[in-house]
XYZ file of C-alpha atoms in Angstrom:
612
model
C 0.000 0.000 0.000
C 1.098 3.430 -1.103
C 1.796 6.220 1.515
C -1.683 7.470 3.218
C -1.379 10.918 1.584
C -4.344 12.931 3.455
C -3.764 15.640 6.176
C -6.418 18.173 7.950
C -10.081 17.946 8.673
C -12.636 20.422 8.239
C -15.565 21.352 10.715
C -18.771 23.123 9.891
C -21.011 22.355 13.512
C -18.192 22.593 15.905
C -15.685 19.844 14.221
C -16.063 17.480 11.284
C -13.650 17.203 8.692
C -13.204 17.358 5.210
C -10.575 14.682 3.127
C -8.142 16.340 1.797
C -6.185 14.833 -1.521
C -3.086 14.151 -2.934
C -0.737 17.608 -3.476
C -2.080 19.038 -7.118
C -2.762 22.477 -8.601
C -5.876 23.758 -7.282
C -6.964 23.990 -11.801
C -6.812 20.052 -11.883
C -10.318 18.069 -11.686
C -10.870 17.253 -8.111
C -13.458 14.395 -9.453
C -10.484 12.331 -10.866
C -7.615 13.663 -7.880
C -10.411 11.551 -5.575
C -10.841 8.762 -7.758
C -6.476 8.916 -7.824
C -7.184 9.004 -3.883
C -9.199 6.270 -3.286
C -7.382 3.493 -5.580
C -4.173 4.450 -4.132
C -5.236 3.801 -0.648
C -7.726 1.153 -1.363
C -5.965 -1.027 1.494
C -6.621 1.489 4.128
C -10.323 1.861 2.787
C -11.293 -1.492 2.588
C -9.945 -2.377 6.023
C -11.893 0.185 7.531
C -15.149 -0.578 6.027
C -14.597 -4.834 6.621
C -13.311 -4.059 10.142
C -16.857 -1.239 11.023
C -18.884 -3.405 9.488
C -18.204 -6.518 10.936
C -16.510 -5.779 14.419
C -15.625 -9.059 15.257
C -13.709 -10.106 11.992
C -10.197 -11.192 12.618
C -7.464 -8.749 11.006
C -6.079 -11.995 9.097
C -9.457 -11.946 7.769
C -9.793 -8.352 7.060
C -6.271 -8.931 5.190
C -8.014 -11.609 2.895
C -10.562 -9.000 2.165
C -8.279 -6.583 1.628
C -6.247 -8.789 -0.949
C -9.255 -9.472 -2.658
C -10.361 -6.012 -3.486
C -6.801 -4.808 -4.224
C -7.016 -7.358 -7.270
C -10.370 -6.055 -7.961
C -8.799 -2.779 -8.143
C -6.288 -3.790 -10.588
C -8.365 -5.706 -12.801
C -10.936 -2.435 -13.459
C -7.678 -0.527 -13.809
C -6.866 -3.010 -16.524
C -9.896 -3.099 -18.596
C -12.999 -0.929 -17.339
C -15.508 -2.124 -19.903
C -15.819 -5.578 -17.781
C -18.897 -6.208 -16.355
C -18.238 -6.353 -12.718
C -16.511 -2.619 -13.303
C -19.504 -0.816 -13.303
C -20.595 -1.798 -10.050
C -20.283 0.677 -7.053
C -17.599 0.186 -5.216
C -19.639 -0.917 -1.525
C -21.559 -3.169 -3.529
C -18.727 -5.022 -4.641
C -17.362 -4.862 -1.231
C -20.018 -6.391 0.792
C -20.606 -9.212 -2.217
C -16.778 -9.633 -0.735
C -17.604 -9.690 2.470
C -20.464 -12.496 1.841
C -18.764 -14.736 -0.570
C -15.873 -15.163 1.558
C -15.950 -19.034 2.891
C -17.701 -19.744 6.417
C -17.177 -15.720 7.187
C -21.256 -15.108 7.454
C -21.894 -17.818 9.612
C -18.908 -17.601 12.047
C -20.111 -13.671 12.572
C -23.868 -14.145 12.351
C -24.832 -11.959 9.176
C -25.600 -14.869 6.789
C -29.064 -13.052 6.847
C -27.568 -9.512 5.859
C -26.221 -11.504 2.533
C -29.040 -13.050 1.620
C -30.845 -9.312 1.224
C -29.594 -7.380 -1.813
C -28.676 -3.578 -2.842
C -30.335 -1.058 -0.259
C -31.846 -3.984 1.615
C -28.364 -5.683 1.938
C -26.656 -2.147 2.675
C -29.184 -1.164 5.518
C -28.689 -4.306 7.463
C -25.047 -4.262 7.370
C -25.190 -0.609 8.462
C -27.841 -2.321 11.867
C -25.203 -4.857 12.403
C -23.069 -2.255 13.582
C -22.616 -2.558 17.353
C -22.341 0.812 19.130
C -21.298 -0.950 22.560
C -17.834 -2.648 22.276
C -17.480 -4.055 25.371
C -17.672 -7.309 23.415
C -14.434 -6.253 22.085
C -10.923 -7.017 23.773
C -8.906 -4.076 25.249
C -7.291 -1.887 22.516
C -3.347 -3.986 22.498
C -0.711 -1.679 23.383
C 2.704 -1.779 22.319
C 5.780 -0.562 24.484
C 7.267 2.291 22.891
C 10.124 0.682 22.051
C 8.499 -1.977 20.868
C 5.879 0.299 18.437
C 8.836 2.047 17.312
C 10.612 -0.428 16.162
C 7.599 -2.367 14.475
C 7.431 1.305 12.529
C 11.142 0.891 11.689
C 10.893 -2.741 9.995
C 7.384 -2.936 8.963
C 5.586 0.374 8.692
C 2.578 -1.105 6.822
C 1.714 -3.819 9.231
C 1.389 -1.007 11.821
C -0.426 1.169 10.196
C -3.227 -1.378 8.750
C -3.485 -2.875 12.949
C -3.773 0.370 13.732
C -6.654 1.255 11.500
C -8.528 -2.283 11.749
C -7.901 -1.831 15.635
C -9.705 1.909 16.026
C -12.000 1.171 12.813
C -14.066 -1.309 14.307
C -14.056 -0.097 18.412
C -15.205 3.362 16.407
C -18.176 1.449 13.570
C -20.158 4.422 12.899
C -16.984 7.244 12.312
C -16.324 8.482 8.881
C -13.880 7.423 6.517
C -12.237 10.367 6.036
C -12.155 11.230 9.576
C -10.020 7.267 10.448
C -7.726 8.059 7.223
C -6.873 11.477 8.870
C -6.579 9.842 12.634
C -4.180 6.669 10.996
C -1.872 10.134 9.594
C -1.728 11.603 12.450
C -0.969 8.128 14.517
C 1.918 7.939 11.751
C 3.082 12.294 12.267
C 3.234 11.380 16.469
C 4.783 7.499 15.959
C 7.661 9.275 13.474
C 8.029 12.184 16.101
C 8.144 10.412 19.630
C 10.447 7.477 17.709
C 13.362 10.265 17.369
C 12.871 11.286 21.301
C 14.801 9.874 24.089
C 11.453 9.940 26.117
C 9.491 7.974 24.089
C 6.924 6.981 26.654
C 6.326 10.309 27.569
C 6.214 11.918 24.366
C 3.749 9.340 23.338
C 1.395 9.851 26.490
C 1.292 13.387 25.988
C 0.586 13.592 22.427
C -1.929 10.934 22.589
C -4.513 12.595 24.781
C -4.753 15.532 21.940
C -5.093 13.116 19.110
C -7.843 10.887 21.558
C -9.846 13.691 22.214
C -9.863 14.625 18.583
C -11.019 11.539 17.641
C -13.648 11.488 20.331
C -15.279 14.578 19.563
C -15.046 13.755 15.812
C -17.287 10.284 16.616
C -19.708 12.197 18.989
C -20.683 14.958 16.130
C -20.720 12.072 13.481
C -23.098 9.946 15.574
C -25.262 12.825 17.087
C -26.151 13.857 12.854
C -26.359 10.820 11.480
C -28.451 9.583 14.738
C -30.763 12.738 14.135
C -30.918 12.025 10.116
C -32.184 8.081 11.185
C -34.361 9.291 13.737
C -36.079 12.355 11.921
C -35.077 12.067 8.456
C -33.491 14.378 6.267
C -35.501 17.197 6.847
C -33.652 17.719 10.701
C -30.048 17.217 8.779
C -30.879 20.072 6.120
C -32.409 22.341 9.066
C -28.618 21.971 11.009
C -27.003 22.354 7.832
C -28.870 25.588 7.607
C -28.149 26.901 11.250
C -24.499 25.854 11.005
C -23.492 27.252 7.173
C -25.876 30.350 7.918
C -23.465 31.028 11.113
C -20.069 30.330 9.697
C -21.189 32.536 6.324
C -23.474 34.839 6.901
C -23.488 37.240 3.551
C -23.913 33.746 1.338
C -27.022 34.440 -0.386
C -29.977 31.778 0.330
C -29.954 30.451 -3.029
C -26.316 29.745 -2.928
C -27.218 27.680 0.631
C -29.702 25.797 -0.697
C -27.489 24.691 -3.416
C -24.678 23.496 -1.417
C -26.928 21.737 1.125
C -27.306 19.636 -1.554
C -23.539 18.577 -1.557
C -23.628 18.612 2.271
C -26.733 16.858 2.166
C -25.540 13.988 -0.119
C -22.322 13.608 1.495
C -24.046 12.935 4.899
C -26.093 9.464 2.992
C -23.105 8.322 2.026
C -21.058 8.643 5.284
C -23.772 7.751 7.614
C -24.886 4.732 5.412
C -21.224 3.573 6.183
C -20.290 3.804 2.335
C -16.557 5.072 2.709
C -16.227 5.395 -1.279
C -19.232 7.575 -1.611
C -18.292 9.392 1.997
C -14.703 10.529 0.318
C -16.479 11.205 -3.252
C -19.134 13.539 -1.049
C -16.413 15.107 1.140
C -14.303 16.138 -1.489
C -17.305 17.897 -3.283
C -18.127 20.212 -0.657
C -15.078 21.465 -0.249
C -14.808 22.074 -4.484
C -18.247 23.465 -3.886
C -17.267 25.951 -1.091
C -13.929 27.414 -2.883
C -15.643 27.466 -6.529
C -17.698 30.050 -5.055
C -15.788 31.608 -2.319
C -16.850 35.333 -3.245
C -20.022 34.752 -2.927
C -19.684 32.756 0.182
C -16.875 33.855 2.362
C -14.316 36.697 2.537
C -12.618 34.525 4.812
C -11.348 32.132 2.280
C -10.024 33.422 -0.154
C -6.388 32.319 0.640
C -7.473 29.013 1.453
C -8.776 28.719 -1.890
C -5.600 29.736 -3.548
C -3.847 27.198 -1.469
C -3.330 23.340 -2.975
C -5.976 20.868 -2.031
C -4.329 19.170 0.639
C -4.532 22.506 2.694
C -7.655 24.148 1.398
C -9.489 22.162 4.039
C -7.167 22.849 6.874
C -6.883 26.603 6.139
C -10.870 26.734 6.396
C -11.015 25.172 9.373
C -8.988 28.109 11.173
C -10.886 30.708 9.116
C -13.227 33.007 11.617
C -16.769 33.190 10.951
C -17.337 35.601 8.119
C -18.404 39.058 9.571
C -22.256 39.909 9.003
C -22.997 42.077 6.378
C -22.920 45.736 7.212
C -26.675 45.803 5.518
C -28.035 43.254 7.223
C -30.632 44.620 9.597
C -31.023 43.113 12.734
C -34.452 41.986 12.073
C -36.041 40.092 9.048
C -39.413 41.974 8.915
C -40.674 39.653 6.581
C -41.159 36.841 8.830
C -42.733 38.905 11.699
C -44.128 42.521 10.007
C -45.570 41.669 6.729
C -49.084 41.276 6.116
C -48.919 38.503 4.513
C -46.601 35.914 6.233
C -49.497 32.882 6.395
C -49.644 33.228 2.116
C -46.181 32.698 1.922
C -45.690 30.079 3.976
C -48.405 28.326 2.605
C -46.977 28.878 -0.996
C -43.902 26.523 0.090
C -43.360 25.655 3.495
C -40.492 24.028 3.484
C -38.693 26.680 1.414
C -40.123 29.820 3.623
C -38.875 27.897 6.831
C -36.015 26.962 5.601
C -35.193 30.682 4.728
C -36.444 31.998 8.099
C -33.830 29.554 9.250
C -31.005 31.081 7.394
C -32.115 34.830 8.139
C -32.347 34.118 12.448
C -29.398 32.149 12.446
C -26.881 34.602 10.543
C -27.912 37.391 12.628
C -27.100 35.194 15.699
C -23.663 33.966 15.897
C -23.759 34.142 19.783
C -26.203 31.159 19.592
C -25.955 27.351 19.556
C -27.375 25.048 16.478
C -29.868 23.404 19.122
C -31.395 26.697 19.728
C -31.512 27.622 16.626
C -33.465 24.609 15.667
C -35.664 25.422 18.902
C -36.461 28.985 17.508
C -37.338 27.546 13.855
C -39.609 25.418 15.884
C -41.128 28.066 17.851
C -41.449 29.939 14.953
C -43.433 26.867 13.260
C -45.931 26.486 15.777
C -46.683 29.954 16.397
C -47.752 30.605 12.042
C -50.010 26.804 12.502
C -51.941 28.802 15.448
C -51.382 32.603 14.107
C -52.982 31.613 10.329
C -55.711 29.779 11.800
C -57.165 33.336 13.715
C -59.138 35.835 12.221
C -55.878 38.546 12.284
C -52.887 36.695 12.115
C -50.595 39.818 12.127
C -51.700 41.104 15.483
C -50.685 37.696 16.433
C -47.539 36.888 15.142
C -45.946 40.406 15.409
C -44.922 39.319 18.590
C -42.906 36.607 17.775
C -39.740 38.034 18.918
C -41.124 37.776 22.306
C -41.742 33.954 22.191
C -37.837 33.943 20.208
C -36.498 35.562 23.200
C -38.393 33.637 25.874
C -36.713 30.382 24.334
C -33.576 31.690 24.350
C -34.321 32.906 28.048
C -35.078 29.359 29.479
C -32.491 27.547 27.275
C -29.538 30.426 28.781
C -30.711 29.247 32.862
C -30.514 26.184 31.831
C -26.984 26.363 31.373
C -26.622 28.627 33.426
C -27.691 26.492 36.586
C -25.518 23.943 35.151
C -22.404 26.092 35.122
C -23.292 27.366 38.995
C -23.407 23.499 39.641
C -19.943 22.831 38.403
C -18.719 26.259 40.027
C -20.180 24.700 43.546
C -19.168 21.256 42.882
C -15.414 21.051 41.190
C -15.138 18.660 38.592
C -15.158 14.871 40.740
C -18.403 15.775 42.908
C -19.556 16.948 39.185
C -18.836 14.004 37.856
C -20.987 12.034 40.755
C -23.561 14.246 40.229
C -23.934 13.081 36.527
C -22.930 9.380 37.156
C -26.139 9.287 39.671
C -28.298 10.882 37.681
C -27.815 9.277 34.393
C -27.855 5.618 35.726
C -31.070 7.018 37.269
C -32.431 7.755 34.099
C -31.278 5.239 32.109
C -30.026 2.151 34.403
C -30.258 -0.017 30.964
C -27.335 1.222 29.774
C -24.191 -0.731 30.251
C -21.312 0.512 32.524
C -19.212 1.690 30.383
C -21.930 4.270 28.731
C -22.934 5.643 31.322
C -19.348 6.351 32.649
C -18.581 7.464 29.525
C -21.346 9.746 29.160
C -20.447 11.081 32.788
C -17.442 12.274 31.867
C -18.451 13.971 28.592
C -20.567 15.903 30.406
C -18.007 17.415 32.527
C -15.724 17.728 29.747
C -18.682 19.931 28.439
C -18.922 22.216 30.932
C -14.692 22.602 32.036
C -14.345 23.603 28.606
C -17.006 25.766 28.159
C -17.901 27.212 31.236
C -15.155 29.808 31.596
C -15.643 31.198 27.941
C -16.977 34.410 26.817
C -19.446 32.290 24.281
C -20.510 30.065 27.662
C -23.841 29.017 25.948
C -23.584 28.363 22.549
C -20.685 26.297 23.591
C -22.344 24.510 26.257
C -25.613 23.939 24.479
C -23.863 22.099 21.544
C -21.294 19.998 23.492
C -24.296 18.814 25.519
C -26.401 17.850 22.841
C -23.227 16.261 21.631
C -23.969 14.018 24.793
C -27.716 13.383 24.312
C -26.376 12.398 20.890
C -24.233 9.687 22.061
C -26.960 8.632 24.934
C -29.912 8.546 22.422
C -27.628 6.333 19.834
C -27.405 6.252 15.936
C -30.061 3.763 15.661
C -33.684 4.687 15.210
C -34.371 0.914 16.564
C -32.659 1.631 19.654
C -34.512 1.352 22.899
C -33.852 2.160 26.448
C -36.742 2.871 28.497
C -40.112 4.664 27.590
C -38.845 8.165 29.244
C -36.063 7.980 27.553
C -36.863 6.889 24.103
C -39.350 9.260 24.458
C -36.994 12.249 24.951
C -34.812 10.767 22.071
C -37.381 10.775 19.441
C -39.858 13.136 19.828
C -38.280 16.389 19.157
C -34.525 17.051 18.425
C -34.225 20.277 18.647
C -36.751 20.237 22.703
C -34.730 16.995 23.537
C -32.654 18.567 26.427
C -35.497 20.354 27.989
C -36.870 17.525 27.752
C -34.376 15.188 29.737
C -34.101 18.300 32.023
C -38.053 17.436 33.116
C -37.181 13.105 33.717
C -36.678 11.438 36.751
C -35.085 8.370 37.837
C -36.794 5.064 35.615
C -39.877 3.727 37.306
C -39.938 0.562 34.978
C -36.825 -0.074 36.117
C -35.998 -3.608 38.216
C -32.879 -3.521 40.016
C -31.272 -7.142 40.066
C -32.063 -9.324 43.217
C -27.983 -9.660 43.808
C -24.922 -7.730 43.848
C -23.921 -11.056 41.026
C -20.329 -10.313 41.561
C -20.142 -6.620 41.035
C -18.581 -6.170 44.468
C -16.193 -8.464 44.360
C -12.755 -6.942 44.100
C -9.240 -8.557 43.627
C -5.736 -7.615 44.348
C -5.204 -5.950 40.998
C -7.056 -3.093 42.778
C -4.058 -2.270 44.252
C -2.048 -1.907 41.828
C -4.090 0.333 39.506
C -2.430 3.940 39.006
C -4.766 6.464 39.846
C -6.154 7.405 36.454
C -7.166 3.399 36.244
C -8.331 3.501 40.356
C -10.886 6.403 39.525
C -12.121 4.022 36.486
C -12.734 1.380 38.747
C -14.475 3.887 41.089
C -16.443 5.260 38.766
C -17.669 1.836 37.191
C -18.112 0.992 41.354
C -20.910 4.261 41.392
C -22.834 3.037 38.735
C -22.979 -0.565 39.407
C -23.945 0.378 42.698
C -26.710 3.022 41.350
C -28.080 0.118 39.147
C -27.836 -2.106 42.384
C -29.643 0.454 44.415
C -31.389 2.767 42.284
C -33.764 4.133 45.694
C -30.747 5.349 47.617
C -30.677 9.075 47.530
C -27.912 11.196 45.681
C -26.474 11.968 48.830
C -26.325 8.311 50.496
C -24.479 7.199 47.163
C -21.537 9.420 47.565
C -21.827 8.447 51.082
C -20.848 4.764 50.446
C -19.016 5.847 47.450
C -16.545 7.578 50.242
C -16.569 4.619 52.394
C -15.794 2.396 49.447
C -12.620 4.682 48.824
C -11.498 3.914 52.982
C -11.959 0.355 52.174
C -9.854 0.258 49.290
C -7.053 1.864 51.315
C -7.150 0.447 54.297
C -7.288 -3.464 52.529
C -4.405 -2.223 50.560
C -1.938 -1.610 53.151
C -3.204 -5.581 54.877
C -1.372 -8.585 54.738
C -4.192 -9.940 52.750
C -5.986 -7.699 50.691
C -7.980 -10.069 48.809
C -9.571 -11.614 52.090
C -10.262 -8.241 53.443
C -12.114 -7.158 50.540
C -14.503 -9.888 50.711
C -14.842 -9.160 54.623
C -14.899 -5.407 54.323
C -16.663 -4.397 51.106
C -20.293 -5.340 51.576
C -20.566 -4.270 54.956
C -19.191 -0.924 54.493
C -21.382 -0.194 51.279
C -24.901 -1.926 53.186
C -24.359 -1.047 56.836
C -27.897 -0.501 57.679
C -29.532 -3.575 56.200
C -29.784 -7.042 57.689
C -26.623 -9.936 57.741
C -29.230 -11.907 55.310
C -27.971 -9.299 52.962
C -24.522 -9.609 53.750
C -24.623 -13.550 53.545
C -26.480 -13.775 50.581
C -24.425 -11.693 48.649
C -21.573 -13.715 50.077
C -23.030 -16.944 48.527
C -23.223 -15.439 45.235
């Protein structure tokens, strides 16, 4: 396999990226630079697609795949006008992916390959497995070691490396895995030539993890909402987000590059890599064939070759609003004939009231946006059904600003609570309350989730933009919590919240309480009992295991009040140290444990959980 030649991303909601291509002059057709992309690095491609779409596949199997579509490659290379050739390129990968001997029945999708085209495509896509607990731990290589691997086999580290994040990450786009396998390569080639290798690797490894993290949580949280609500909700964030980042682009323009946006997304989220690159590439053509019209930001950018156009836009600001843009649209709120309009093309006048609120509000996030454009919707179903409908939909801006009014406490009560708490008792907080919620979950979700909502608010609540920044990490969260699935199912609450509205979602998890259909299991089944390897975990690994020990014990005793759960949460943490420094620390966690976490109920507790 040739060298992976793709650097940057690009982001147009907070982050998402754009492939970037092999170095040519910016005159050359980007159509055929792509197709020159994606046969070059067909090994890296297929690998990611075998290894997302079936998690479990071996990467000696993913290598047979991998062989086999390399030759496929070179035959259509050879002689274009065979039959097979005209075929799109998934199709002839999952025919792969089926035909290969004993592989469907080993991994359970026999019944995936006995669908065909969309059919076969959309149940691929459901095999997907958001929760890979089912997975082994990601294999880690001493420094040393991964250096040297580098040194004498480049390749073989590079395609475990891919296979390995591909399939723990199924529903991240190709583009976005191509640009994390470069980067693994930049930091690999860097810490290699450092005497501290460990350290250099640590370090630049939590940048390039949280990259990839917030990458997959954006990914999921649009193509969850596009499965959930269609493609209606994608175009409307599309809207809010391009209307923000250019503001003097003309709506006609925007409704022509949605299209491109729009089109990318059902490739990506449909877990087609080809058409994901092919769709990624087109935007960013689109956005730079028109850059006067669209952004004085760019212009550079534009000049630049294609490998850095994409970069370079990332870092451009937000294109400044037009000097004769009012700060008002009185056509959605003053003329006299708003209902006619509306009615003459709904989606089209919403749509545009879309783009005219959200480029004169840069200060907002896309969720509120989208909860404004809502607003706005129900207000013109009541307003056109009265006898004056001006008199009552002049005074929209009052309902606009009364949204934006609950939507700012909200955060703003969150912020206080992470002020008042610190980060750990914030964590707590959100460990509690989303096992409450949603107890179904597994253990690592909801610790997961936990922490992203912290993350949220550290990062955003010292800023100047507090709110928009806030509003969209934590939707970023419900994203993740609600799942990419439109099958998926938690609880009624819950599933409720996640598919009812996307833009009200968070006000409405902000009204749930703890499950009530919930039934807690009748024993502890081993989740208390705790081994000598305790001991030995470093602290970043000890607050894992105490974090994982809040929720199992949340799920164990869902009634106990916030307050009693830290309680034994603290007296867990005593327990841990004082059978650490015994003789025996195994035998005086199974003496110590249980008692100190259920001191107030009955030995027949104790003892039966002992028997378990």
């Amino acid at each position: 396999m040739k060298q992976l030649k793709l650097t940057g991303f690009l982001f147009f909601f907070f982050l998402t990226e754009s492939l970037t291509l092999p170095t040519k002059p910016q005159d050359v057709d980007d159509v055929s630079i792509t197709q020159k992309f994606i046969e070059d690095n067909i090994g890296y491609i297929t690998i990611i697609a075998f290894a997302q779409y079936i998690q479990e596949a071996s990467f000696e199997e993913v290598e047979m795949l991998v062989k086999a579509m390399t030759e496929y490659r070179d035959k259509c290379l050879a002689d274009m006008t065979l039959p097979e050739c005209s075929k799109l390129a998934n199709d002839v990968l999952l025919e792969n992916i089926c035909t290969m001997e004993g592989l469907p029945q080993k991994h359970n999708f026999s019944h995936c390959c006995h669908k065909a085209d969309f059919e076969r495509k959309h149940c691929f896509l459901h095999n997907k497995k958001a929760d890979v607990g089912f997975l082994p731990p990601l294999p880690t290589l001493d420094p040393e070691e991964k250096c040297q691997t580098y040194k004498n086999n480049r390749e073989s580290l590079l395609n475990n490396y891919i296979y390995e994040v591909s399939r723990r990450n199924p529903y991240v786009f190709a583009p976005t895995l191509l640009t994390a396998a470069a980067r693994f390569e930049e930091m690999t080639k860097t810490c290699c030539e450092e005497q501290e290798k460990a350290n250099c690797f640590r370090t630049k490894a939590e940048t390039f993890i949280q990259y990839l993290k917030a990458l997959s949580s954006y990914q999921k949280n649009v193509c969850g909402a596009l499965m959930k609500f269609g493609p209606q909700i994608l175009k409307s964030i599309n809207i809010a987000v391009l209307s923000q980042k250019f503001p003097k682009i003309e709506f006609k323009e925007l409704i022509s590059l949605l299209e491109d946006v729009s089109s990318k997304y059902d490739g990506c989220c449909e877990g087609d890599v080809v058409q994901c690159i092919h769709g990624r590439s087109k935007v960013v053509s689109h956005i730079c064939s028109k850059q006067d019209s669209i952004s004085s930001k760019i212009k550079e950018c534009c000049e630049k070759k294609i490998p850095e156009r994409g970069e370079c836009i990332i870092y451009s600001n937000k294109d400044d609003r037009p000097n004769n843009l009012p700060l008002r649209e009185a056509k959605f709120t003053e003329s006299e004939n708003v209902c006619e309009e509306r009615d003459a093309d709904q989606e089209n006048f919403m749509a545009e009231f879309l783009y005219q609120y959200s480029r004169r509000h840069p200060e907002l996030s896309t969720p509120e946006l989208l909860r404004i454009a809502g607003v706005y919707e129900d207000l013109l179903r009541e307003c056109c059904n009265t006898k004056n409908p001006p008199d009552c939909y002049r005074h929209a801006e009052n309902k606009f600003n009364e949204t934006t009014e609950k939507s700012f406490k909200i955060v703003q009560r969150e912020c206080e609570h992470f002020q008042i708490l610190g980060k750990d008792d914030l964590k707590y907080h959100y460990l509690i309350n989303l096992t409450k919620l949603a107890p179904q979950l597994s253990t690592e979700e909801l610790t997961f989730l936990g922490k992203e909502m912290v993350t949220a608010l550290t990062t955003c609540c010292t800023l100047s933009e507090e709110f928009a920044c806030v509003d969209n990490l934590v939707d970023l969260v419900l994203g993740e919590l609600c799942g990419i699935n439109e099958n998926r199912s938690i609880n009624p609450a819950v599933d409720h919240c996640c598919k009812t509205n996307f833009a009200f979602r968070r006000s409405c998890f902000e009204g749930l309480e703890a499950d009530k259909t919930y039934v807690s299991p009748s024993t502890s089944q081993g989740l208390f009992t705790f081994h000598t390897d305790l001991c030995q975990a470093h602290n970043e690994e000890l607050q894992r295991k105490k974090d994982r020990f809040l929720v199992d014990l949340v799920k164990l005793k869902p009634e106990l009040t916030g307050v009693e759960l830290q309680s034994l949460l603290v007296d867990f943490t005593n327990v841990v140290k004082k059978c650490c420094q015994a003789q025996g620390p195994e035998a005086c966690f199974k003496e110590e444990v249980l008692p100190a976490l259920f001191p107030l109920k009955s030995n027949w507790y104790f003892w039966s959980n002992k028997r378990n």
